[in-house]
Short mmCIF file of C-alpha atoms in Angstrom, two decimals:
data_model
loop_
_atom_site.label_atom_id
_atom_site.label_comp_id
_atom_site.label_asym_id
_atom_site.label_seq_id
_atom_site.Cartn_x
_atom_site.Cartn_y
_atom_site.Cartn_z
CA UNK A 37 16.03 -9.73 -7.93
CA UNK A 38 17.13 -10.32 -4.24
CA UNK A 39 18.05 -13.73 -2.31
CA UNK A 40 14.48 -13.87 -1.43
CA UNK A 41 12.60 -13.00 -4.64
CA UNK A 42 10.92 -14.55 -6.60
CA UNK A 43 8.93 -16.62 -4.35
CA UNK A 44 8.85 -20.34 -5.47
CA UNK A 45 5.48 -21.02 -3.50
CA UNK A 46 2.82 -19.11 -1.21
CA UNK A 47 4.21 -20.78 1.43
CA UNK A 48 7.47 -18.91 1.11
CA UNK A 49 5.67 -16.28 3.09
CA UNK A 50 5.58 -17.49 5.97
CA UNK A 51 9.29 -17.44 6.61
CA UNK A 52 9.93 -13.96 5.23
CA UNK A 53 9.40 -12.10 8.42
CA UNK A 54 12.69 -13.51 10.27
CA UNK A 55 14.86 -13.08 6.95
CA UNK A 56 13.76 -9.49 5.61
CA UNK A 57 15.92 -6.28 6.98
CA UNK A 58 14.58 -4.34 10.22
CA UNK A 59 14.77 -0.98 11.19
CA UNK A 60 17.95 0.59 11.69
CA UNK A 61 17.89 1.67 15.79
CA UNK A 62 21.39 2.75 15.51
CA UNK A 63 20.29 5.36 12.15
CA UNK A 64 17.02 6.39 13.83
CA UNK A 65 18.68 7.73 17.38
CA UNK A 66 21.45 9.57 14.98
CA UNK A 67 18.75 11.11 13.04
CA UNK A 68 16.64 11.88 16.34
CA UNK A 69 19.74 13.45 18.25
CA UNK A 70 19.93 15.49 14.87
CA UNK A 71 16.32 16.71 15.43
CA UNK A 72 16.97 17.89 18.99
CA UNK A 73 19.65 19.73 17.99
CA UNK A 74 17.57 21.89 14.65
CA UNK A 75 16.96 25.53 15.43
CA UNK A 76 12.98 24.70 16.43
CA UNK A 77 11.48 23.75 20.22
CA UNK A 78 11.59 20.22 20.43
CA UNK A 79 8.62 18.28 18.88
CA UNK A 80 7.77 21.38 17.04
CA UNK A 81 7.32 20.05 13.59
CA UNK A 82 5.61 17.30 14.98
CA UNK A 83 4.47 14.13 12.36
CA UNK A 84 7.53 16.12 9.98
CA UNK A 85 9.99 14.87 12.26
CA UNK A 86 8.68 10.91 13.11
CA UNK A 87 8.50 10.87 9.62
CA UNK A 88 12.22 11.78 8.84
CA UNK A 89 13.40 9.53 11.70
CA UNK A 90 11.14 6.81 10.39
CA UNK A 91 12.95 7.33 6.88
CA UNK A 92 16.43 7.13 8.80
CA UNK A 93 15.47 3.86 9.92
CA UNK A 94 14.72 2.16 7.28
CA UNK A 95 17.10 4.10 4.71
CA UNK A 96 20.05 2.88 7.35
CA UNK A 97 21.50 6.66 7.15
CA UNK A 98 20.92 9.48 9.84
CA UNK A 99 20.25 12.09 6.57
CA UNK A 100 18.37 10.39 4.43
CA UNK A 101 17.19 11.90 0.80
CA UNK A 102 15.08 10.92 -1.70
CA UNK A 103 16.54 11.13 -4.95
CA UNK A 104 13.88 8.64 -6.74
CA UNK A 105 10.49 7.87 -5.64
CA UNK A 106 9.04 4.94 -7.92
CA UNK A 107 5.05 5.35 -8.00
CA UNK A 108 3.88 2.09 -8.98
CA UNK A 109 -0.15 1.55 -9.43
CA UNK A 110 -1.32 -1.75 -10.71
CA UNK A 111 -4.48 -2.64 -12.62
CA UNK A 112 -6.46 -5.72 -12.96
CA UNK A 113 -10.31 -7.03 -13.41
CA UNK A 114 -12.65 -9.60 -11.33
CA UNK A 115 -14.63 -12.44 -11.46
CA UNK A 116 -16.77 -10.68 -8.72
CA UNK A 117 -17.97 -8.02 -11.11
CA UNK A 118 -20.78 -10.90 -12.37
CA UNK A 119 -22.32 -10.19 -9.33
CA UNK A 120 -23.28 -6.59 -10.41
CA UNK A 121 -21.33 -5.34 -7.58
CA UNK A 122 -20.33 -2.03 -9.31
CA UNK A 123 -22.17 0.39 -11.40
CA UNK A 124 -19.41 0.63 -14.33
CA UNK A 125 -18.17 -1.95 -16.88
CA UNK A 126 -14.92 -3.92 -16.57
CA UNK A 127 -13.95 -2.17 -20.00
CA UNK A 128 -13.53 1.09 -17.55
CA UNK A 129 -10.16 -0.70 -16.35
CA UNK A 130 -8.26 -0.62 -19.82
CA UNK A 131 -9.67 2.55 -20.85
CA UNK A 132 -8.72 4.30 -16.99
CA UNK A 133 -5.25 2.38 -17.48
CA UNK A 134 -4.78 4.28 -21.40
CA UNK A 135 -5.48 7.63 -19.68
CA UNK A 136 -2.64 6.79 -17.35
CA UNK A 137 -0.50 6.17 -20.18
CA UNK A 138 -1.70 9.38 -22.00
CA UNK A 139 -1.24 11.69 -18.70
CA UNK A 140 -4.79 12.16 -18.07
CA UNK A 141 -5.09 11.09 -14.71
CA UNK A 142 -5.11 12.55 -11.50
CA UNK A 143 -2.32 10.20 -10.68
CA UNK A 144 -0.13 12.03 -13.24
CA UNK A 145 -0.93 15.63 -12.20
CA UNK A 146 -0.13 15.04 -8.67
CA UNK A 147 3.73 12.89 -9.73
CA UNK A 148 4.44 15.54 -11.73
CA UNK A 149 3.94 17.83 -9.03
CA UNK A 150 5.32 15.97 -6.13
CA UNK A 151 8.28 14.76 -8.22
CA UNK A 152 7.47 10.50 -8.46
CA UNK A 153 8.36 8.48 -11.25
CA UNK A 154 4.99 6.50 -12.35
CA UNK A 155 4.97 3.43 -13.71
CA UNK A 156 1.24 1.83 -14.26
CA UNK A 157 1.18 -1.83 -14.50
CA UNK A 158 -1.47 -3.97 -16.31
CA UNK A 159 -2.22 -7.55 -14.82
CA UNK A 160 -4.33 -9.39 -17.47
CA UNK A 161 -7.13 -7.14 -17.92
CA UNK A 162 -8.19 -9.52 -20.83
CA UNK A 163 -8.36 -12.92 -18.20
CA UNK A 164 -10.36 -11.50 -15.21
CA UNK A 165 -10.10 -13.22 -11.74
CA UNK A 166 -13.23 -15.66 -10.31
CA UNK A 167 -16.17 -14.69 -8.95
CA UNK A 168 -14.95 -15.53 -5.37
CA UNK A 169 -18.91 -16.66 -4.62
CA UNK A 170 -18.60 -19.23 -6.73
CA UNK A 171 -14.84 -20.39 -6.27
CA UNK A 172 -11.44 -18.71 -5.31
CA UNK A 173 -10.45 -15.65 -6.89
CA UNK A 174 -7.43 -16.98 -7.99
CA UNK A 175 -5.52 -20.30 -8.26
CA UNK A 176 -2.21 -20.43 -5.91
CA UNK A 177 -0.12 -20.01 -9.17
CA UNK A 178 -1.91 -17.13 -10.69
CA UNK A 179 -1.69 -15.26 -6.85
CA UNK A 180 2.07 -16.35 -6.86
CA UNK A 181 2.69 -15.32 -10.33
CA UNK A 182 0.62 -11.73 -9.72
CA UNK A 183 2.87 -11.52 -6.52
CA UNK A 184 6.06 -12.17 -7.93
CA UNK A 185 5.13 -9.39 -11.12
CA UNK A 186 4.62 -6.86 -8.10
CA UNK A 187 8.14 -7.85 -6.69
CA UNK A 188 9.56 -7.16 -9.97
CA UNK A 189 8.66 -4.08 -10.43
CA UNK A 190 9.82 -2.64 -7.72
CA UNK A 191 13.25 -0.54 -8.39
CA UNK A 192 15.88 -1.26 -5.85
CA UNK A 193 17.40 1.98 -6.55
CA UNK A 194 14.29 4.24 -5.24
CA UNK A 195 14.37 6.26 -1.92
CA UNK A 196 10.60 5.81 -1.27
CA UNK A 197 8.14 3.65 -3.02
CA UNK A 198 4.22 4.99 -3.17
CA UNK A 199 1.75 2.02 -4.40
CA UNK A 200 -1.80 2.40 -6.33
CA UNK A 201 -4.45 0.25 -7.60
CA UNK A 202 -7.19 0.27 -10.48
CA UNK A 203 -9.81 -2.26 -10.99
CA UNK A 204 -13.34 -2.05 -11.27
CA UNK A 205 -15.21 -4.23 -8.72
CA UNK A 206 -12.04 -3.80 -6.71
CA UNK A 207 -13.87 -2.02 -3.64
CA UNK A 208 -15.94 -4.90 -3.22
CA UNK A 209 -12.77 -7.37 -3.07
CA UNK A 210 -11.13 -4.65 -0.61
CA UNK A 211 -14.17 -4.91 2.01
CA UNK A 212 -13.76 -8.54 1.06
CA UNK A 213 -10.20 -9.13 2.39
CA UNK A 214 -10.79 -6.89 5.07
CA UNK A 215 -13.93 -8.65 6.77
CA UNK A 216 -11.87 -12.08 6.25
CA UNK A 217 -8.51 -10.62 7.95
CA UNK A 218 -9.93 -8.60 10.49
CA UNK A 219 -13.54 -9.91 11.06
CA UNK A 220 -17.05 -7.62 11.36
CA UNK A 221 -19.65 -8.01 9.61
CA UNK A 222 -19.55 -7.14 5.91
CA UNK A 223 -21.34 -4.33 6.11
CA UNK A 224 -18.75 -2.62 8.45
CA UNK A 225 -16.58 -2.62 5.56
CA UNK A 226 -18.39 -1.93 2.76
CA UNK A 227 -18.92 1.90 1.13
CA UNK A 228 -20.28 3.20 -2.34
CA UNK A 229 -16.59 2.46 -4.41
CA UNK A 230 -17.29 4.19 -7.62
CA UNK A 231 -20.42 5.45 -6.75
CA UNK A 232 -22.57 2.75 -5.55
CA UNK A 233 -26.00 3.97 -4.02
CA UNK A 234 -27.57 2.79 -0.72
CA UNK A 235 -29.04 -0.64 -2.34
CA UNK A 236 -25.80 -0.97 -4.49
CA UNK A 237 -23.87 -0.87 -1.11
CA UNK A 238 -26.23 -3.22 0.47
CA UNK A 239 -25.93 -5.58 -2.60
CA UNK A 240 -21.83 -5.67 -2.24
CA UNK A 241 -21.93 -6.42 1.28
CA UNK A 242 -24.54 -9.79 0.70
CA UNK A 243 -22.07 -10.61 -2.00
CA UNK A 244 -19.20 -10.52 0.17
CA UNK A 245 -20.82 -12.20 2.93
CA UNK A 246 -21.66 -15.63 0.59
CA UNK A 247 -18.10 -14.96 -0.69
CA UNK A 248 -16.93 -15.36 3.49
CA UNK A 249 -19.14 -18.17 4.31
CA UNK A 250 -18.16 -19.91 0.90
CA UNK A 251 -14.56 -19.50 2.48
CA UNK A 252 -14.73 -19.46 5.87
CA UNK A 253 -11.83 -21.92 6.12
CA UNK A 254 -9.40 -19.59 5.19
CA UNK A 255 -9.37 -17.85 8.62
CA UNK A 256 -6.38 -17.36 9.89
CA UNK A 257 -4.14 -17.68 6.52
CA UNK A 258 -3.31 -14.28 5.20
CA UNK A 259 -1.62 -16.20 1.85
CA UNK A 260 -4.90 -18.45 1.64
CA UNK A 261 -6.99 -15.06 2.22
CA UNK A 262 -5.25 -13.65 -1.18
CA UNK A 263 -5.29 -16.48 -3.10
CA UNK A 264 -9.36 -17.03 -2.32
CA UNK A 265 -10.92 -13.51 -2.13
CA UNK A 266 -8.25 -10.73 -4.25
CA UNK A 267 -7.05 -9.93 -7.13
CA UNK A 268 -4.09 -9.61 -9.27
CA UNK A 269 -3.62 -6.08 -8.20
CA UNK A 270 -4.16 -6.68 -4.71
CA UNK A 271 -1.30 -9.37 -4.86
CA UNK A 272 1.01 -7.57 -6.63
CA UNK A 273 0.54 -4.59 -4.80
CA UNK A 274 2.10 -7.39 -1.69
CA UNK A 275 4.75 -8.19 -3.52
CA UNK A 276 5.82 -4.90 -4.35
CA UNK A 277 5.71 -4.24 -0.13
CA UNK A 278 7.95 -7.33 0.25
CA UNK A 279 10.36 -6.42 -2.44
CA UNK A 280 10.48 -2.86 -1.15
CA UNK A 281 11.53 -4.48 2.63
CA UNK A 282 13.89 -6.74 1.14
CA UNK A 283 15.68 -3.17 -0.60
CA UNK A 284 15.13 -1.01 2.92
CA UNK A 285 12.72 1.24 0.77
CA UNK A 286 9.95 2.81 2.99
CA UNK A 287 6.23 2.36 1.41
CA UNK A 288 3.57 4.94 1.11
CA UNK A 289 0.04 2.83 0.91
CA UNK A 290 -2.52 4.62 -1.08
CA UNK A 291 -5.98 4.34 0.16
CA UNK A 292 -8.58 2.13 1.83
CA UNK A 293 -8.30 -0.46 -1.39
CA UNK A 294 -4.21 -0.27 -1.51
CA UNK A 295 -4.32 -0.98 2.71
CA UNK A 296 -6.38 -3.82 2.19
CA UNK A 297 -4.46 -5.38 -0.37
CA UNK A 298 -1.81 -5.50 2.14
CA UNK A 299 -3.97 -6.28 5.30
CA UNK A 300 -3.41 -10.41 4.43
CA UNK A 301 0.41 -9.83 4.85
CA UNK A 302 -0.75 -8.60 8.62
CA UNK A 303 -2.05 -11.64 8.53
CA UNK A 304 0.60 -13.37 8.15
CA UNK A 305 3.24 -10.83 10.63
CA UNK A 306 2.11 -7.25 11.61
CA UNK A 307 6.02 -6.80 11.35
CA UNK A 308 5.83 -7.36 7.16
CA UNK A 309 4.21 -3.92 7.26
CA UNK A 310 6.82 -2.06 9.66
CA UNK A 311 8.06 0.15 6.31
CA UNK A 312 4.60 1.10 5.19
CA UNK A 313 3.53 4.03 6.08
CA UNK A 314 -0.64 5.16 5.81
CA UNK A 315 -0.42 8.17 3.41
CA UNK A 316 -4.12 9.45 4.22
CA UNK A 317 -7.53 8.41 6.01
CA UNK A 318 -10.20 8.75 2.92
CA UNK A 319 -13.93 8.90 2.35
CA UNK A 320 -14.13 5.36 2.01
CA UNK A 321 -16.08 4.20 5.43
CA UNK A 322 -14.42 1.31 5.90
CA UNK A 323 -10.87 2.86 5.51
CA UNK A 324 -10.61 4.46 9.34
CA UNK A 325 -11.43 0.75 10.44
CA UNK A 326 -9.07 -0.71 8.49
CA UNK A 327 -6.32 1.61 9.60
CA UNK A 328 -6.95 1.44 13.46
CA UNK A 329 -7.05 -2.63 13.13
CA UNK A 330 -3.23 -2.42 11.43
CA UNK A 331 -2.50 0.22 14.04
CA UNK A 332 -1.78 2.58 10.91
CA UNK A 333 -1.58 6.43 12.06
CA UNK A 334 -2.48 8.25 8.45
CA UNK A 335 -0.39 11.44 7.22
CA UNK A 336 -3.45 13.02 5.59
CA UNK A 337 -7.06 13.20 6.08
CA UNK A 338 -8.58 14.89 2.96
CA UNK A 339 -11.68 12.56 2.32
CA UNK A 340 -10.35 11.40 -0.57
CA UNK A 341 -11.59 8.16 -2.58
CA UNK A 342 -10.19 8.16 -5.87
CA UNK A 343 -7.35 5.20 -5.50
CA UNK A 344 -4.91 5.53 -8.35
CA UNK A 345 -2.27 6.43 -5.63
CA UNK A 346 -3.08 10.19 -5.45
CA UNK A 347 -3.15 9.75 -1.21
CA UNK A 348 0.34 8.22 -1.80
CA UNK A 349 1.70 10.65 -3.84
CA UNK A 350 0.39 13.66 -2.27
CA UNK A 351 2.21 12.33 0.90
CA UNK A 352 5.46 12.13 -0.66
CA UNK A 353 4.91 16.12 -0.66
CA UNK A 354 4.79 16.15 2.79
CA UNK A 355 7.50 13.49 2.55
CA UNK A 356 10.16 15.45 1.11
CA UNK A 357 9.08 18.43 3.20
CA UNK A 358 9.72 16.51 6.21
CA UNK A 359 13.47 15.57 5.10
CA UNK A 360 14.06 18.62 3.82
CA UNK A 361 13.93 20.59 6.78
CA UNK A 362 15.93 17.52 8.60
CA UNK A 363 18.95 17.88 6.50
CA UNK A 364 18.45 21.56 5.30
CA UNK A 365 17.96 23.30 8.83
CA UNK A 366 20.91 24.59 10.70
CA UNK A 367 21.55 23.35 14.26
CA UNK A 368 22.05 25.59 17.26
CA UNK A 369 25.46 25.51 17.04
CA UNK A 370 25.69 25.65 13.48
CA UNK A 371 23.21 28.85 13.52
CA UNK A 372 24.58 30.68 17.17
CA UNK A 373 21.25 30.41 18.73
CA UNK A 374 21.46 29.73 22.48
CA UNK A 375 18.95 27.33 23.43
CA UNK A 376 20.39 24.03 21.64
#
C-alpha cells in the first residue's frame, strides 16, 4: 500500500508519528489569504472557513475539492457480549451488516444524499473477540491483522475519508477503551448503547471495571490498550486513520464509539489524530468527555447515537459546503466590491 503499510508488528506504531506527512503550513496560509480576500466580513462563515483551511492543509493545495469521499464502516462481534452487556443478540451484527448491503440503512440514505462512496466491511462476525474479563480481547496478531484490513481499505485516491462502526456489545468496549486511555471511573463513560436501561447501564460499567482491573497493566500503551480491551472494528477503524495520514486524506470520525476506537492512537501521539476531524457531539454521555480529553471541537451537535457513520457523513455536507464557497466565491477584486 504505502512505505509504511502493512505494519509487521504493534510495535511499528510507535515510530509512525515522526515518519507520517504533516500539515501543509505553506497550503493552509494560501488558502487563508484566499479567505480574507472572499466577498464576506472576515470570520463570517466561521467553522466553514477553519474547515476549508484545515482541508488545504492536509490536501497540500490552497483549493482543495473533493471529488471522492470513501465512507468506510466496519463490523465485528465480542467476547464481552457473554457478559449480558447489551440487550440484543450478536446475530443483530450480520443481519444490520445485510441491510447495509441491501440499502436499508440510515448510513445509505444519508451517502446517497451527501454524495460518499460506502463500502461496509465485515471482520469475522462468525469468530467473535474475548470476553476482555476473562482475557484480552484479542491476541497481538488478530489486532495487527484487524489493523492492517482497516489500512487496506482505505482508497488513496479519496479527497476525504468518513469512518463507521457496527458491533453489538461495541458501546461497552468504547467506554472500555476510553476509561483505560483517559482514566475516570467507568461509570463516567458508560451510556444506554442500544438501549440499555438504568440497571443495564450499571451492569456495563461493573463489567468494564473487572475488565480495567483485570488489565490494569496496560496503562500507558495505547497498542497494548487495543490489543486487550477492543475489537476488530475498533482496530481497523485505526488503521484506516493511519493509512488515511500516510495518503494526506483528512478523516471525519463518526461518533462516541468511532472516537474511541481511535482514542488508543492518542495514546500513543495526540499528533496521529491531527487529520481527524470530530463530525458531531451525540447523545451518547460519555461522547462530550471523550471529545474534550482529545481536544476534539465537533462540527455537529444533533444528539445523535446511531453509529453506522451517519455523524460522519452528514458532516461531509457541511464539508463540501465549506469548500464550495472557498473555491466558488468571487474575491473583492474579482467581484468590484470595495472593502477587500
Amino acid at each position: 500500500m504505502t512505505e509504511h503499510f502493512p505494519l509487521a508488528a504493534l510495535t511499528d506504531l510507535a515510530a509512525l508519528p515522526a515518519r507520517l506527512p504533516r500539515y501543509d503550513e505553506e497550503a493552509a496560509r494560501a488558502a487563508r489569504d484566499r479567505q480574507a480576500s472572499l466577498t464576506k466580513p472576515p470570520g463570517s462563515l466561521g467553522r466553514l472557513e477553519t474547515l476549508a483551511i484545515d482541508m488545504a492543509g492536509w490536501r497540500g493545495t490552497s483549493r482543495p475539492q473533493i471529488r471522492k469521499a470513501q465512507a468506510l464502516v466496519f463490523a465485528g462481534n465480542h467476547g464481552i457480549c457473554a457478559q449480558g452487556v447489551n440487550p440484543f443478540p450478536q446475530e443483530v451484527t450480520a443481519q444490520m451488516v445485510a441491510n447495509f448491503h441491501a440499502g436499508g440503512a440510515a448510513i445509505n440514505q444519508i451517502c446517497a444524499v451527501t454524495g460518499a462512496d460506502l463500502t461496509v466491511i465485515a471482520l469475522d462476525l462468525d469468530h467473535a473477540t474475548q470476553d476482555f474479563t476473562q482475557s484480552p480481547a484479542m491476541t497481538e496478531a488478530e489486532c495487527l491483522d484487524a489493523l492492517n484490513r482497516g489500512a487496506a481499505a482505505v482508497d488513496r485516491a479519496a479527497d476525504v475519508l468518513l469512518l463507521g462502526e457496527m458491533g453489538i456489545g461495541n458501546s461497552t468496549v468504547a467506554a472500555a477503551l476510553a476509561a483505560a486511555c483517559f482514566g475516570g471511573a467507568p461509570g463516567d463513560w458508560t451510556g444506554p448503547g442500544t438501549g440499555s436501561d438504568a440497571a443495564g447501564i450499571a451492569h456495563k460499567a461493573q463489567v468494564i471495571a473487572r475488565g480495567l482491573e483485570r488489565h490494569a497493566g496496560v496503562s500507558g500503551d495505547g497498542a497494548a490498550i487495543l490489543t486487550t480491551l477492543g475489537g476488530r472494528e475498533q482496530a481497523a477503524i485505526c488503521g484506516a486513520i493511519l493509512a488515511a495520514r500516510a495518503y494526506r486524506i483528512p478523516v471525519l470520525l463518526d461518533g462516541f464509539i468511532c472516537t474511541a476506537a481511535a482514542a488508543p492512537l492518542h495514546v500513543i501521539d495526540p499528533a496521529l489524530l491531527d487529520h481527524c476531524i470530530a463530525s458531531h457531539r451525540g447523545a451518547e454521555p460519555g461522547h462530550g468527555r471523550l471529545l474534550d480529553a482529545m481536544a476534539k471541537d465537533p462540527v455537529l451537535a444533533l444528539d445523535l447515537r446511531l453509529g453506522e457513520g451517519t455523524g460522519a457523513a452528514l458532516a461531509l455536507g457541511l464539508l463540501r459546503a465549506a469548500l464550495a464557497c472557498h473555491n466558488g466565491m468571487a474575491t473583492f477584486a474579482e467581484a468590484g466590491v470595495t472593502g477587500g
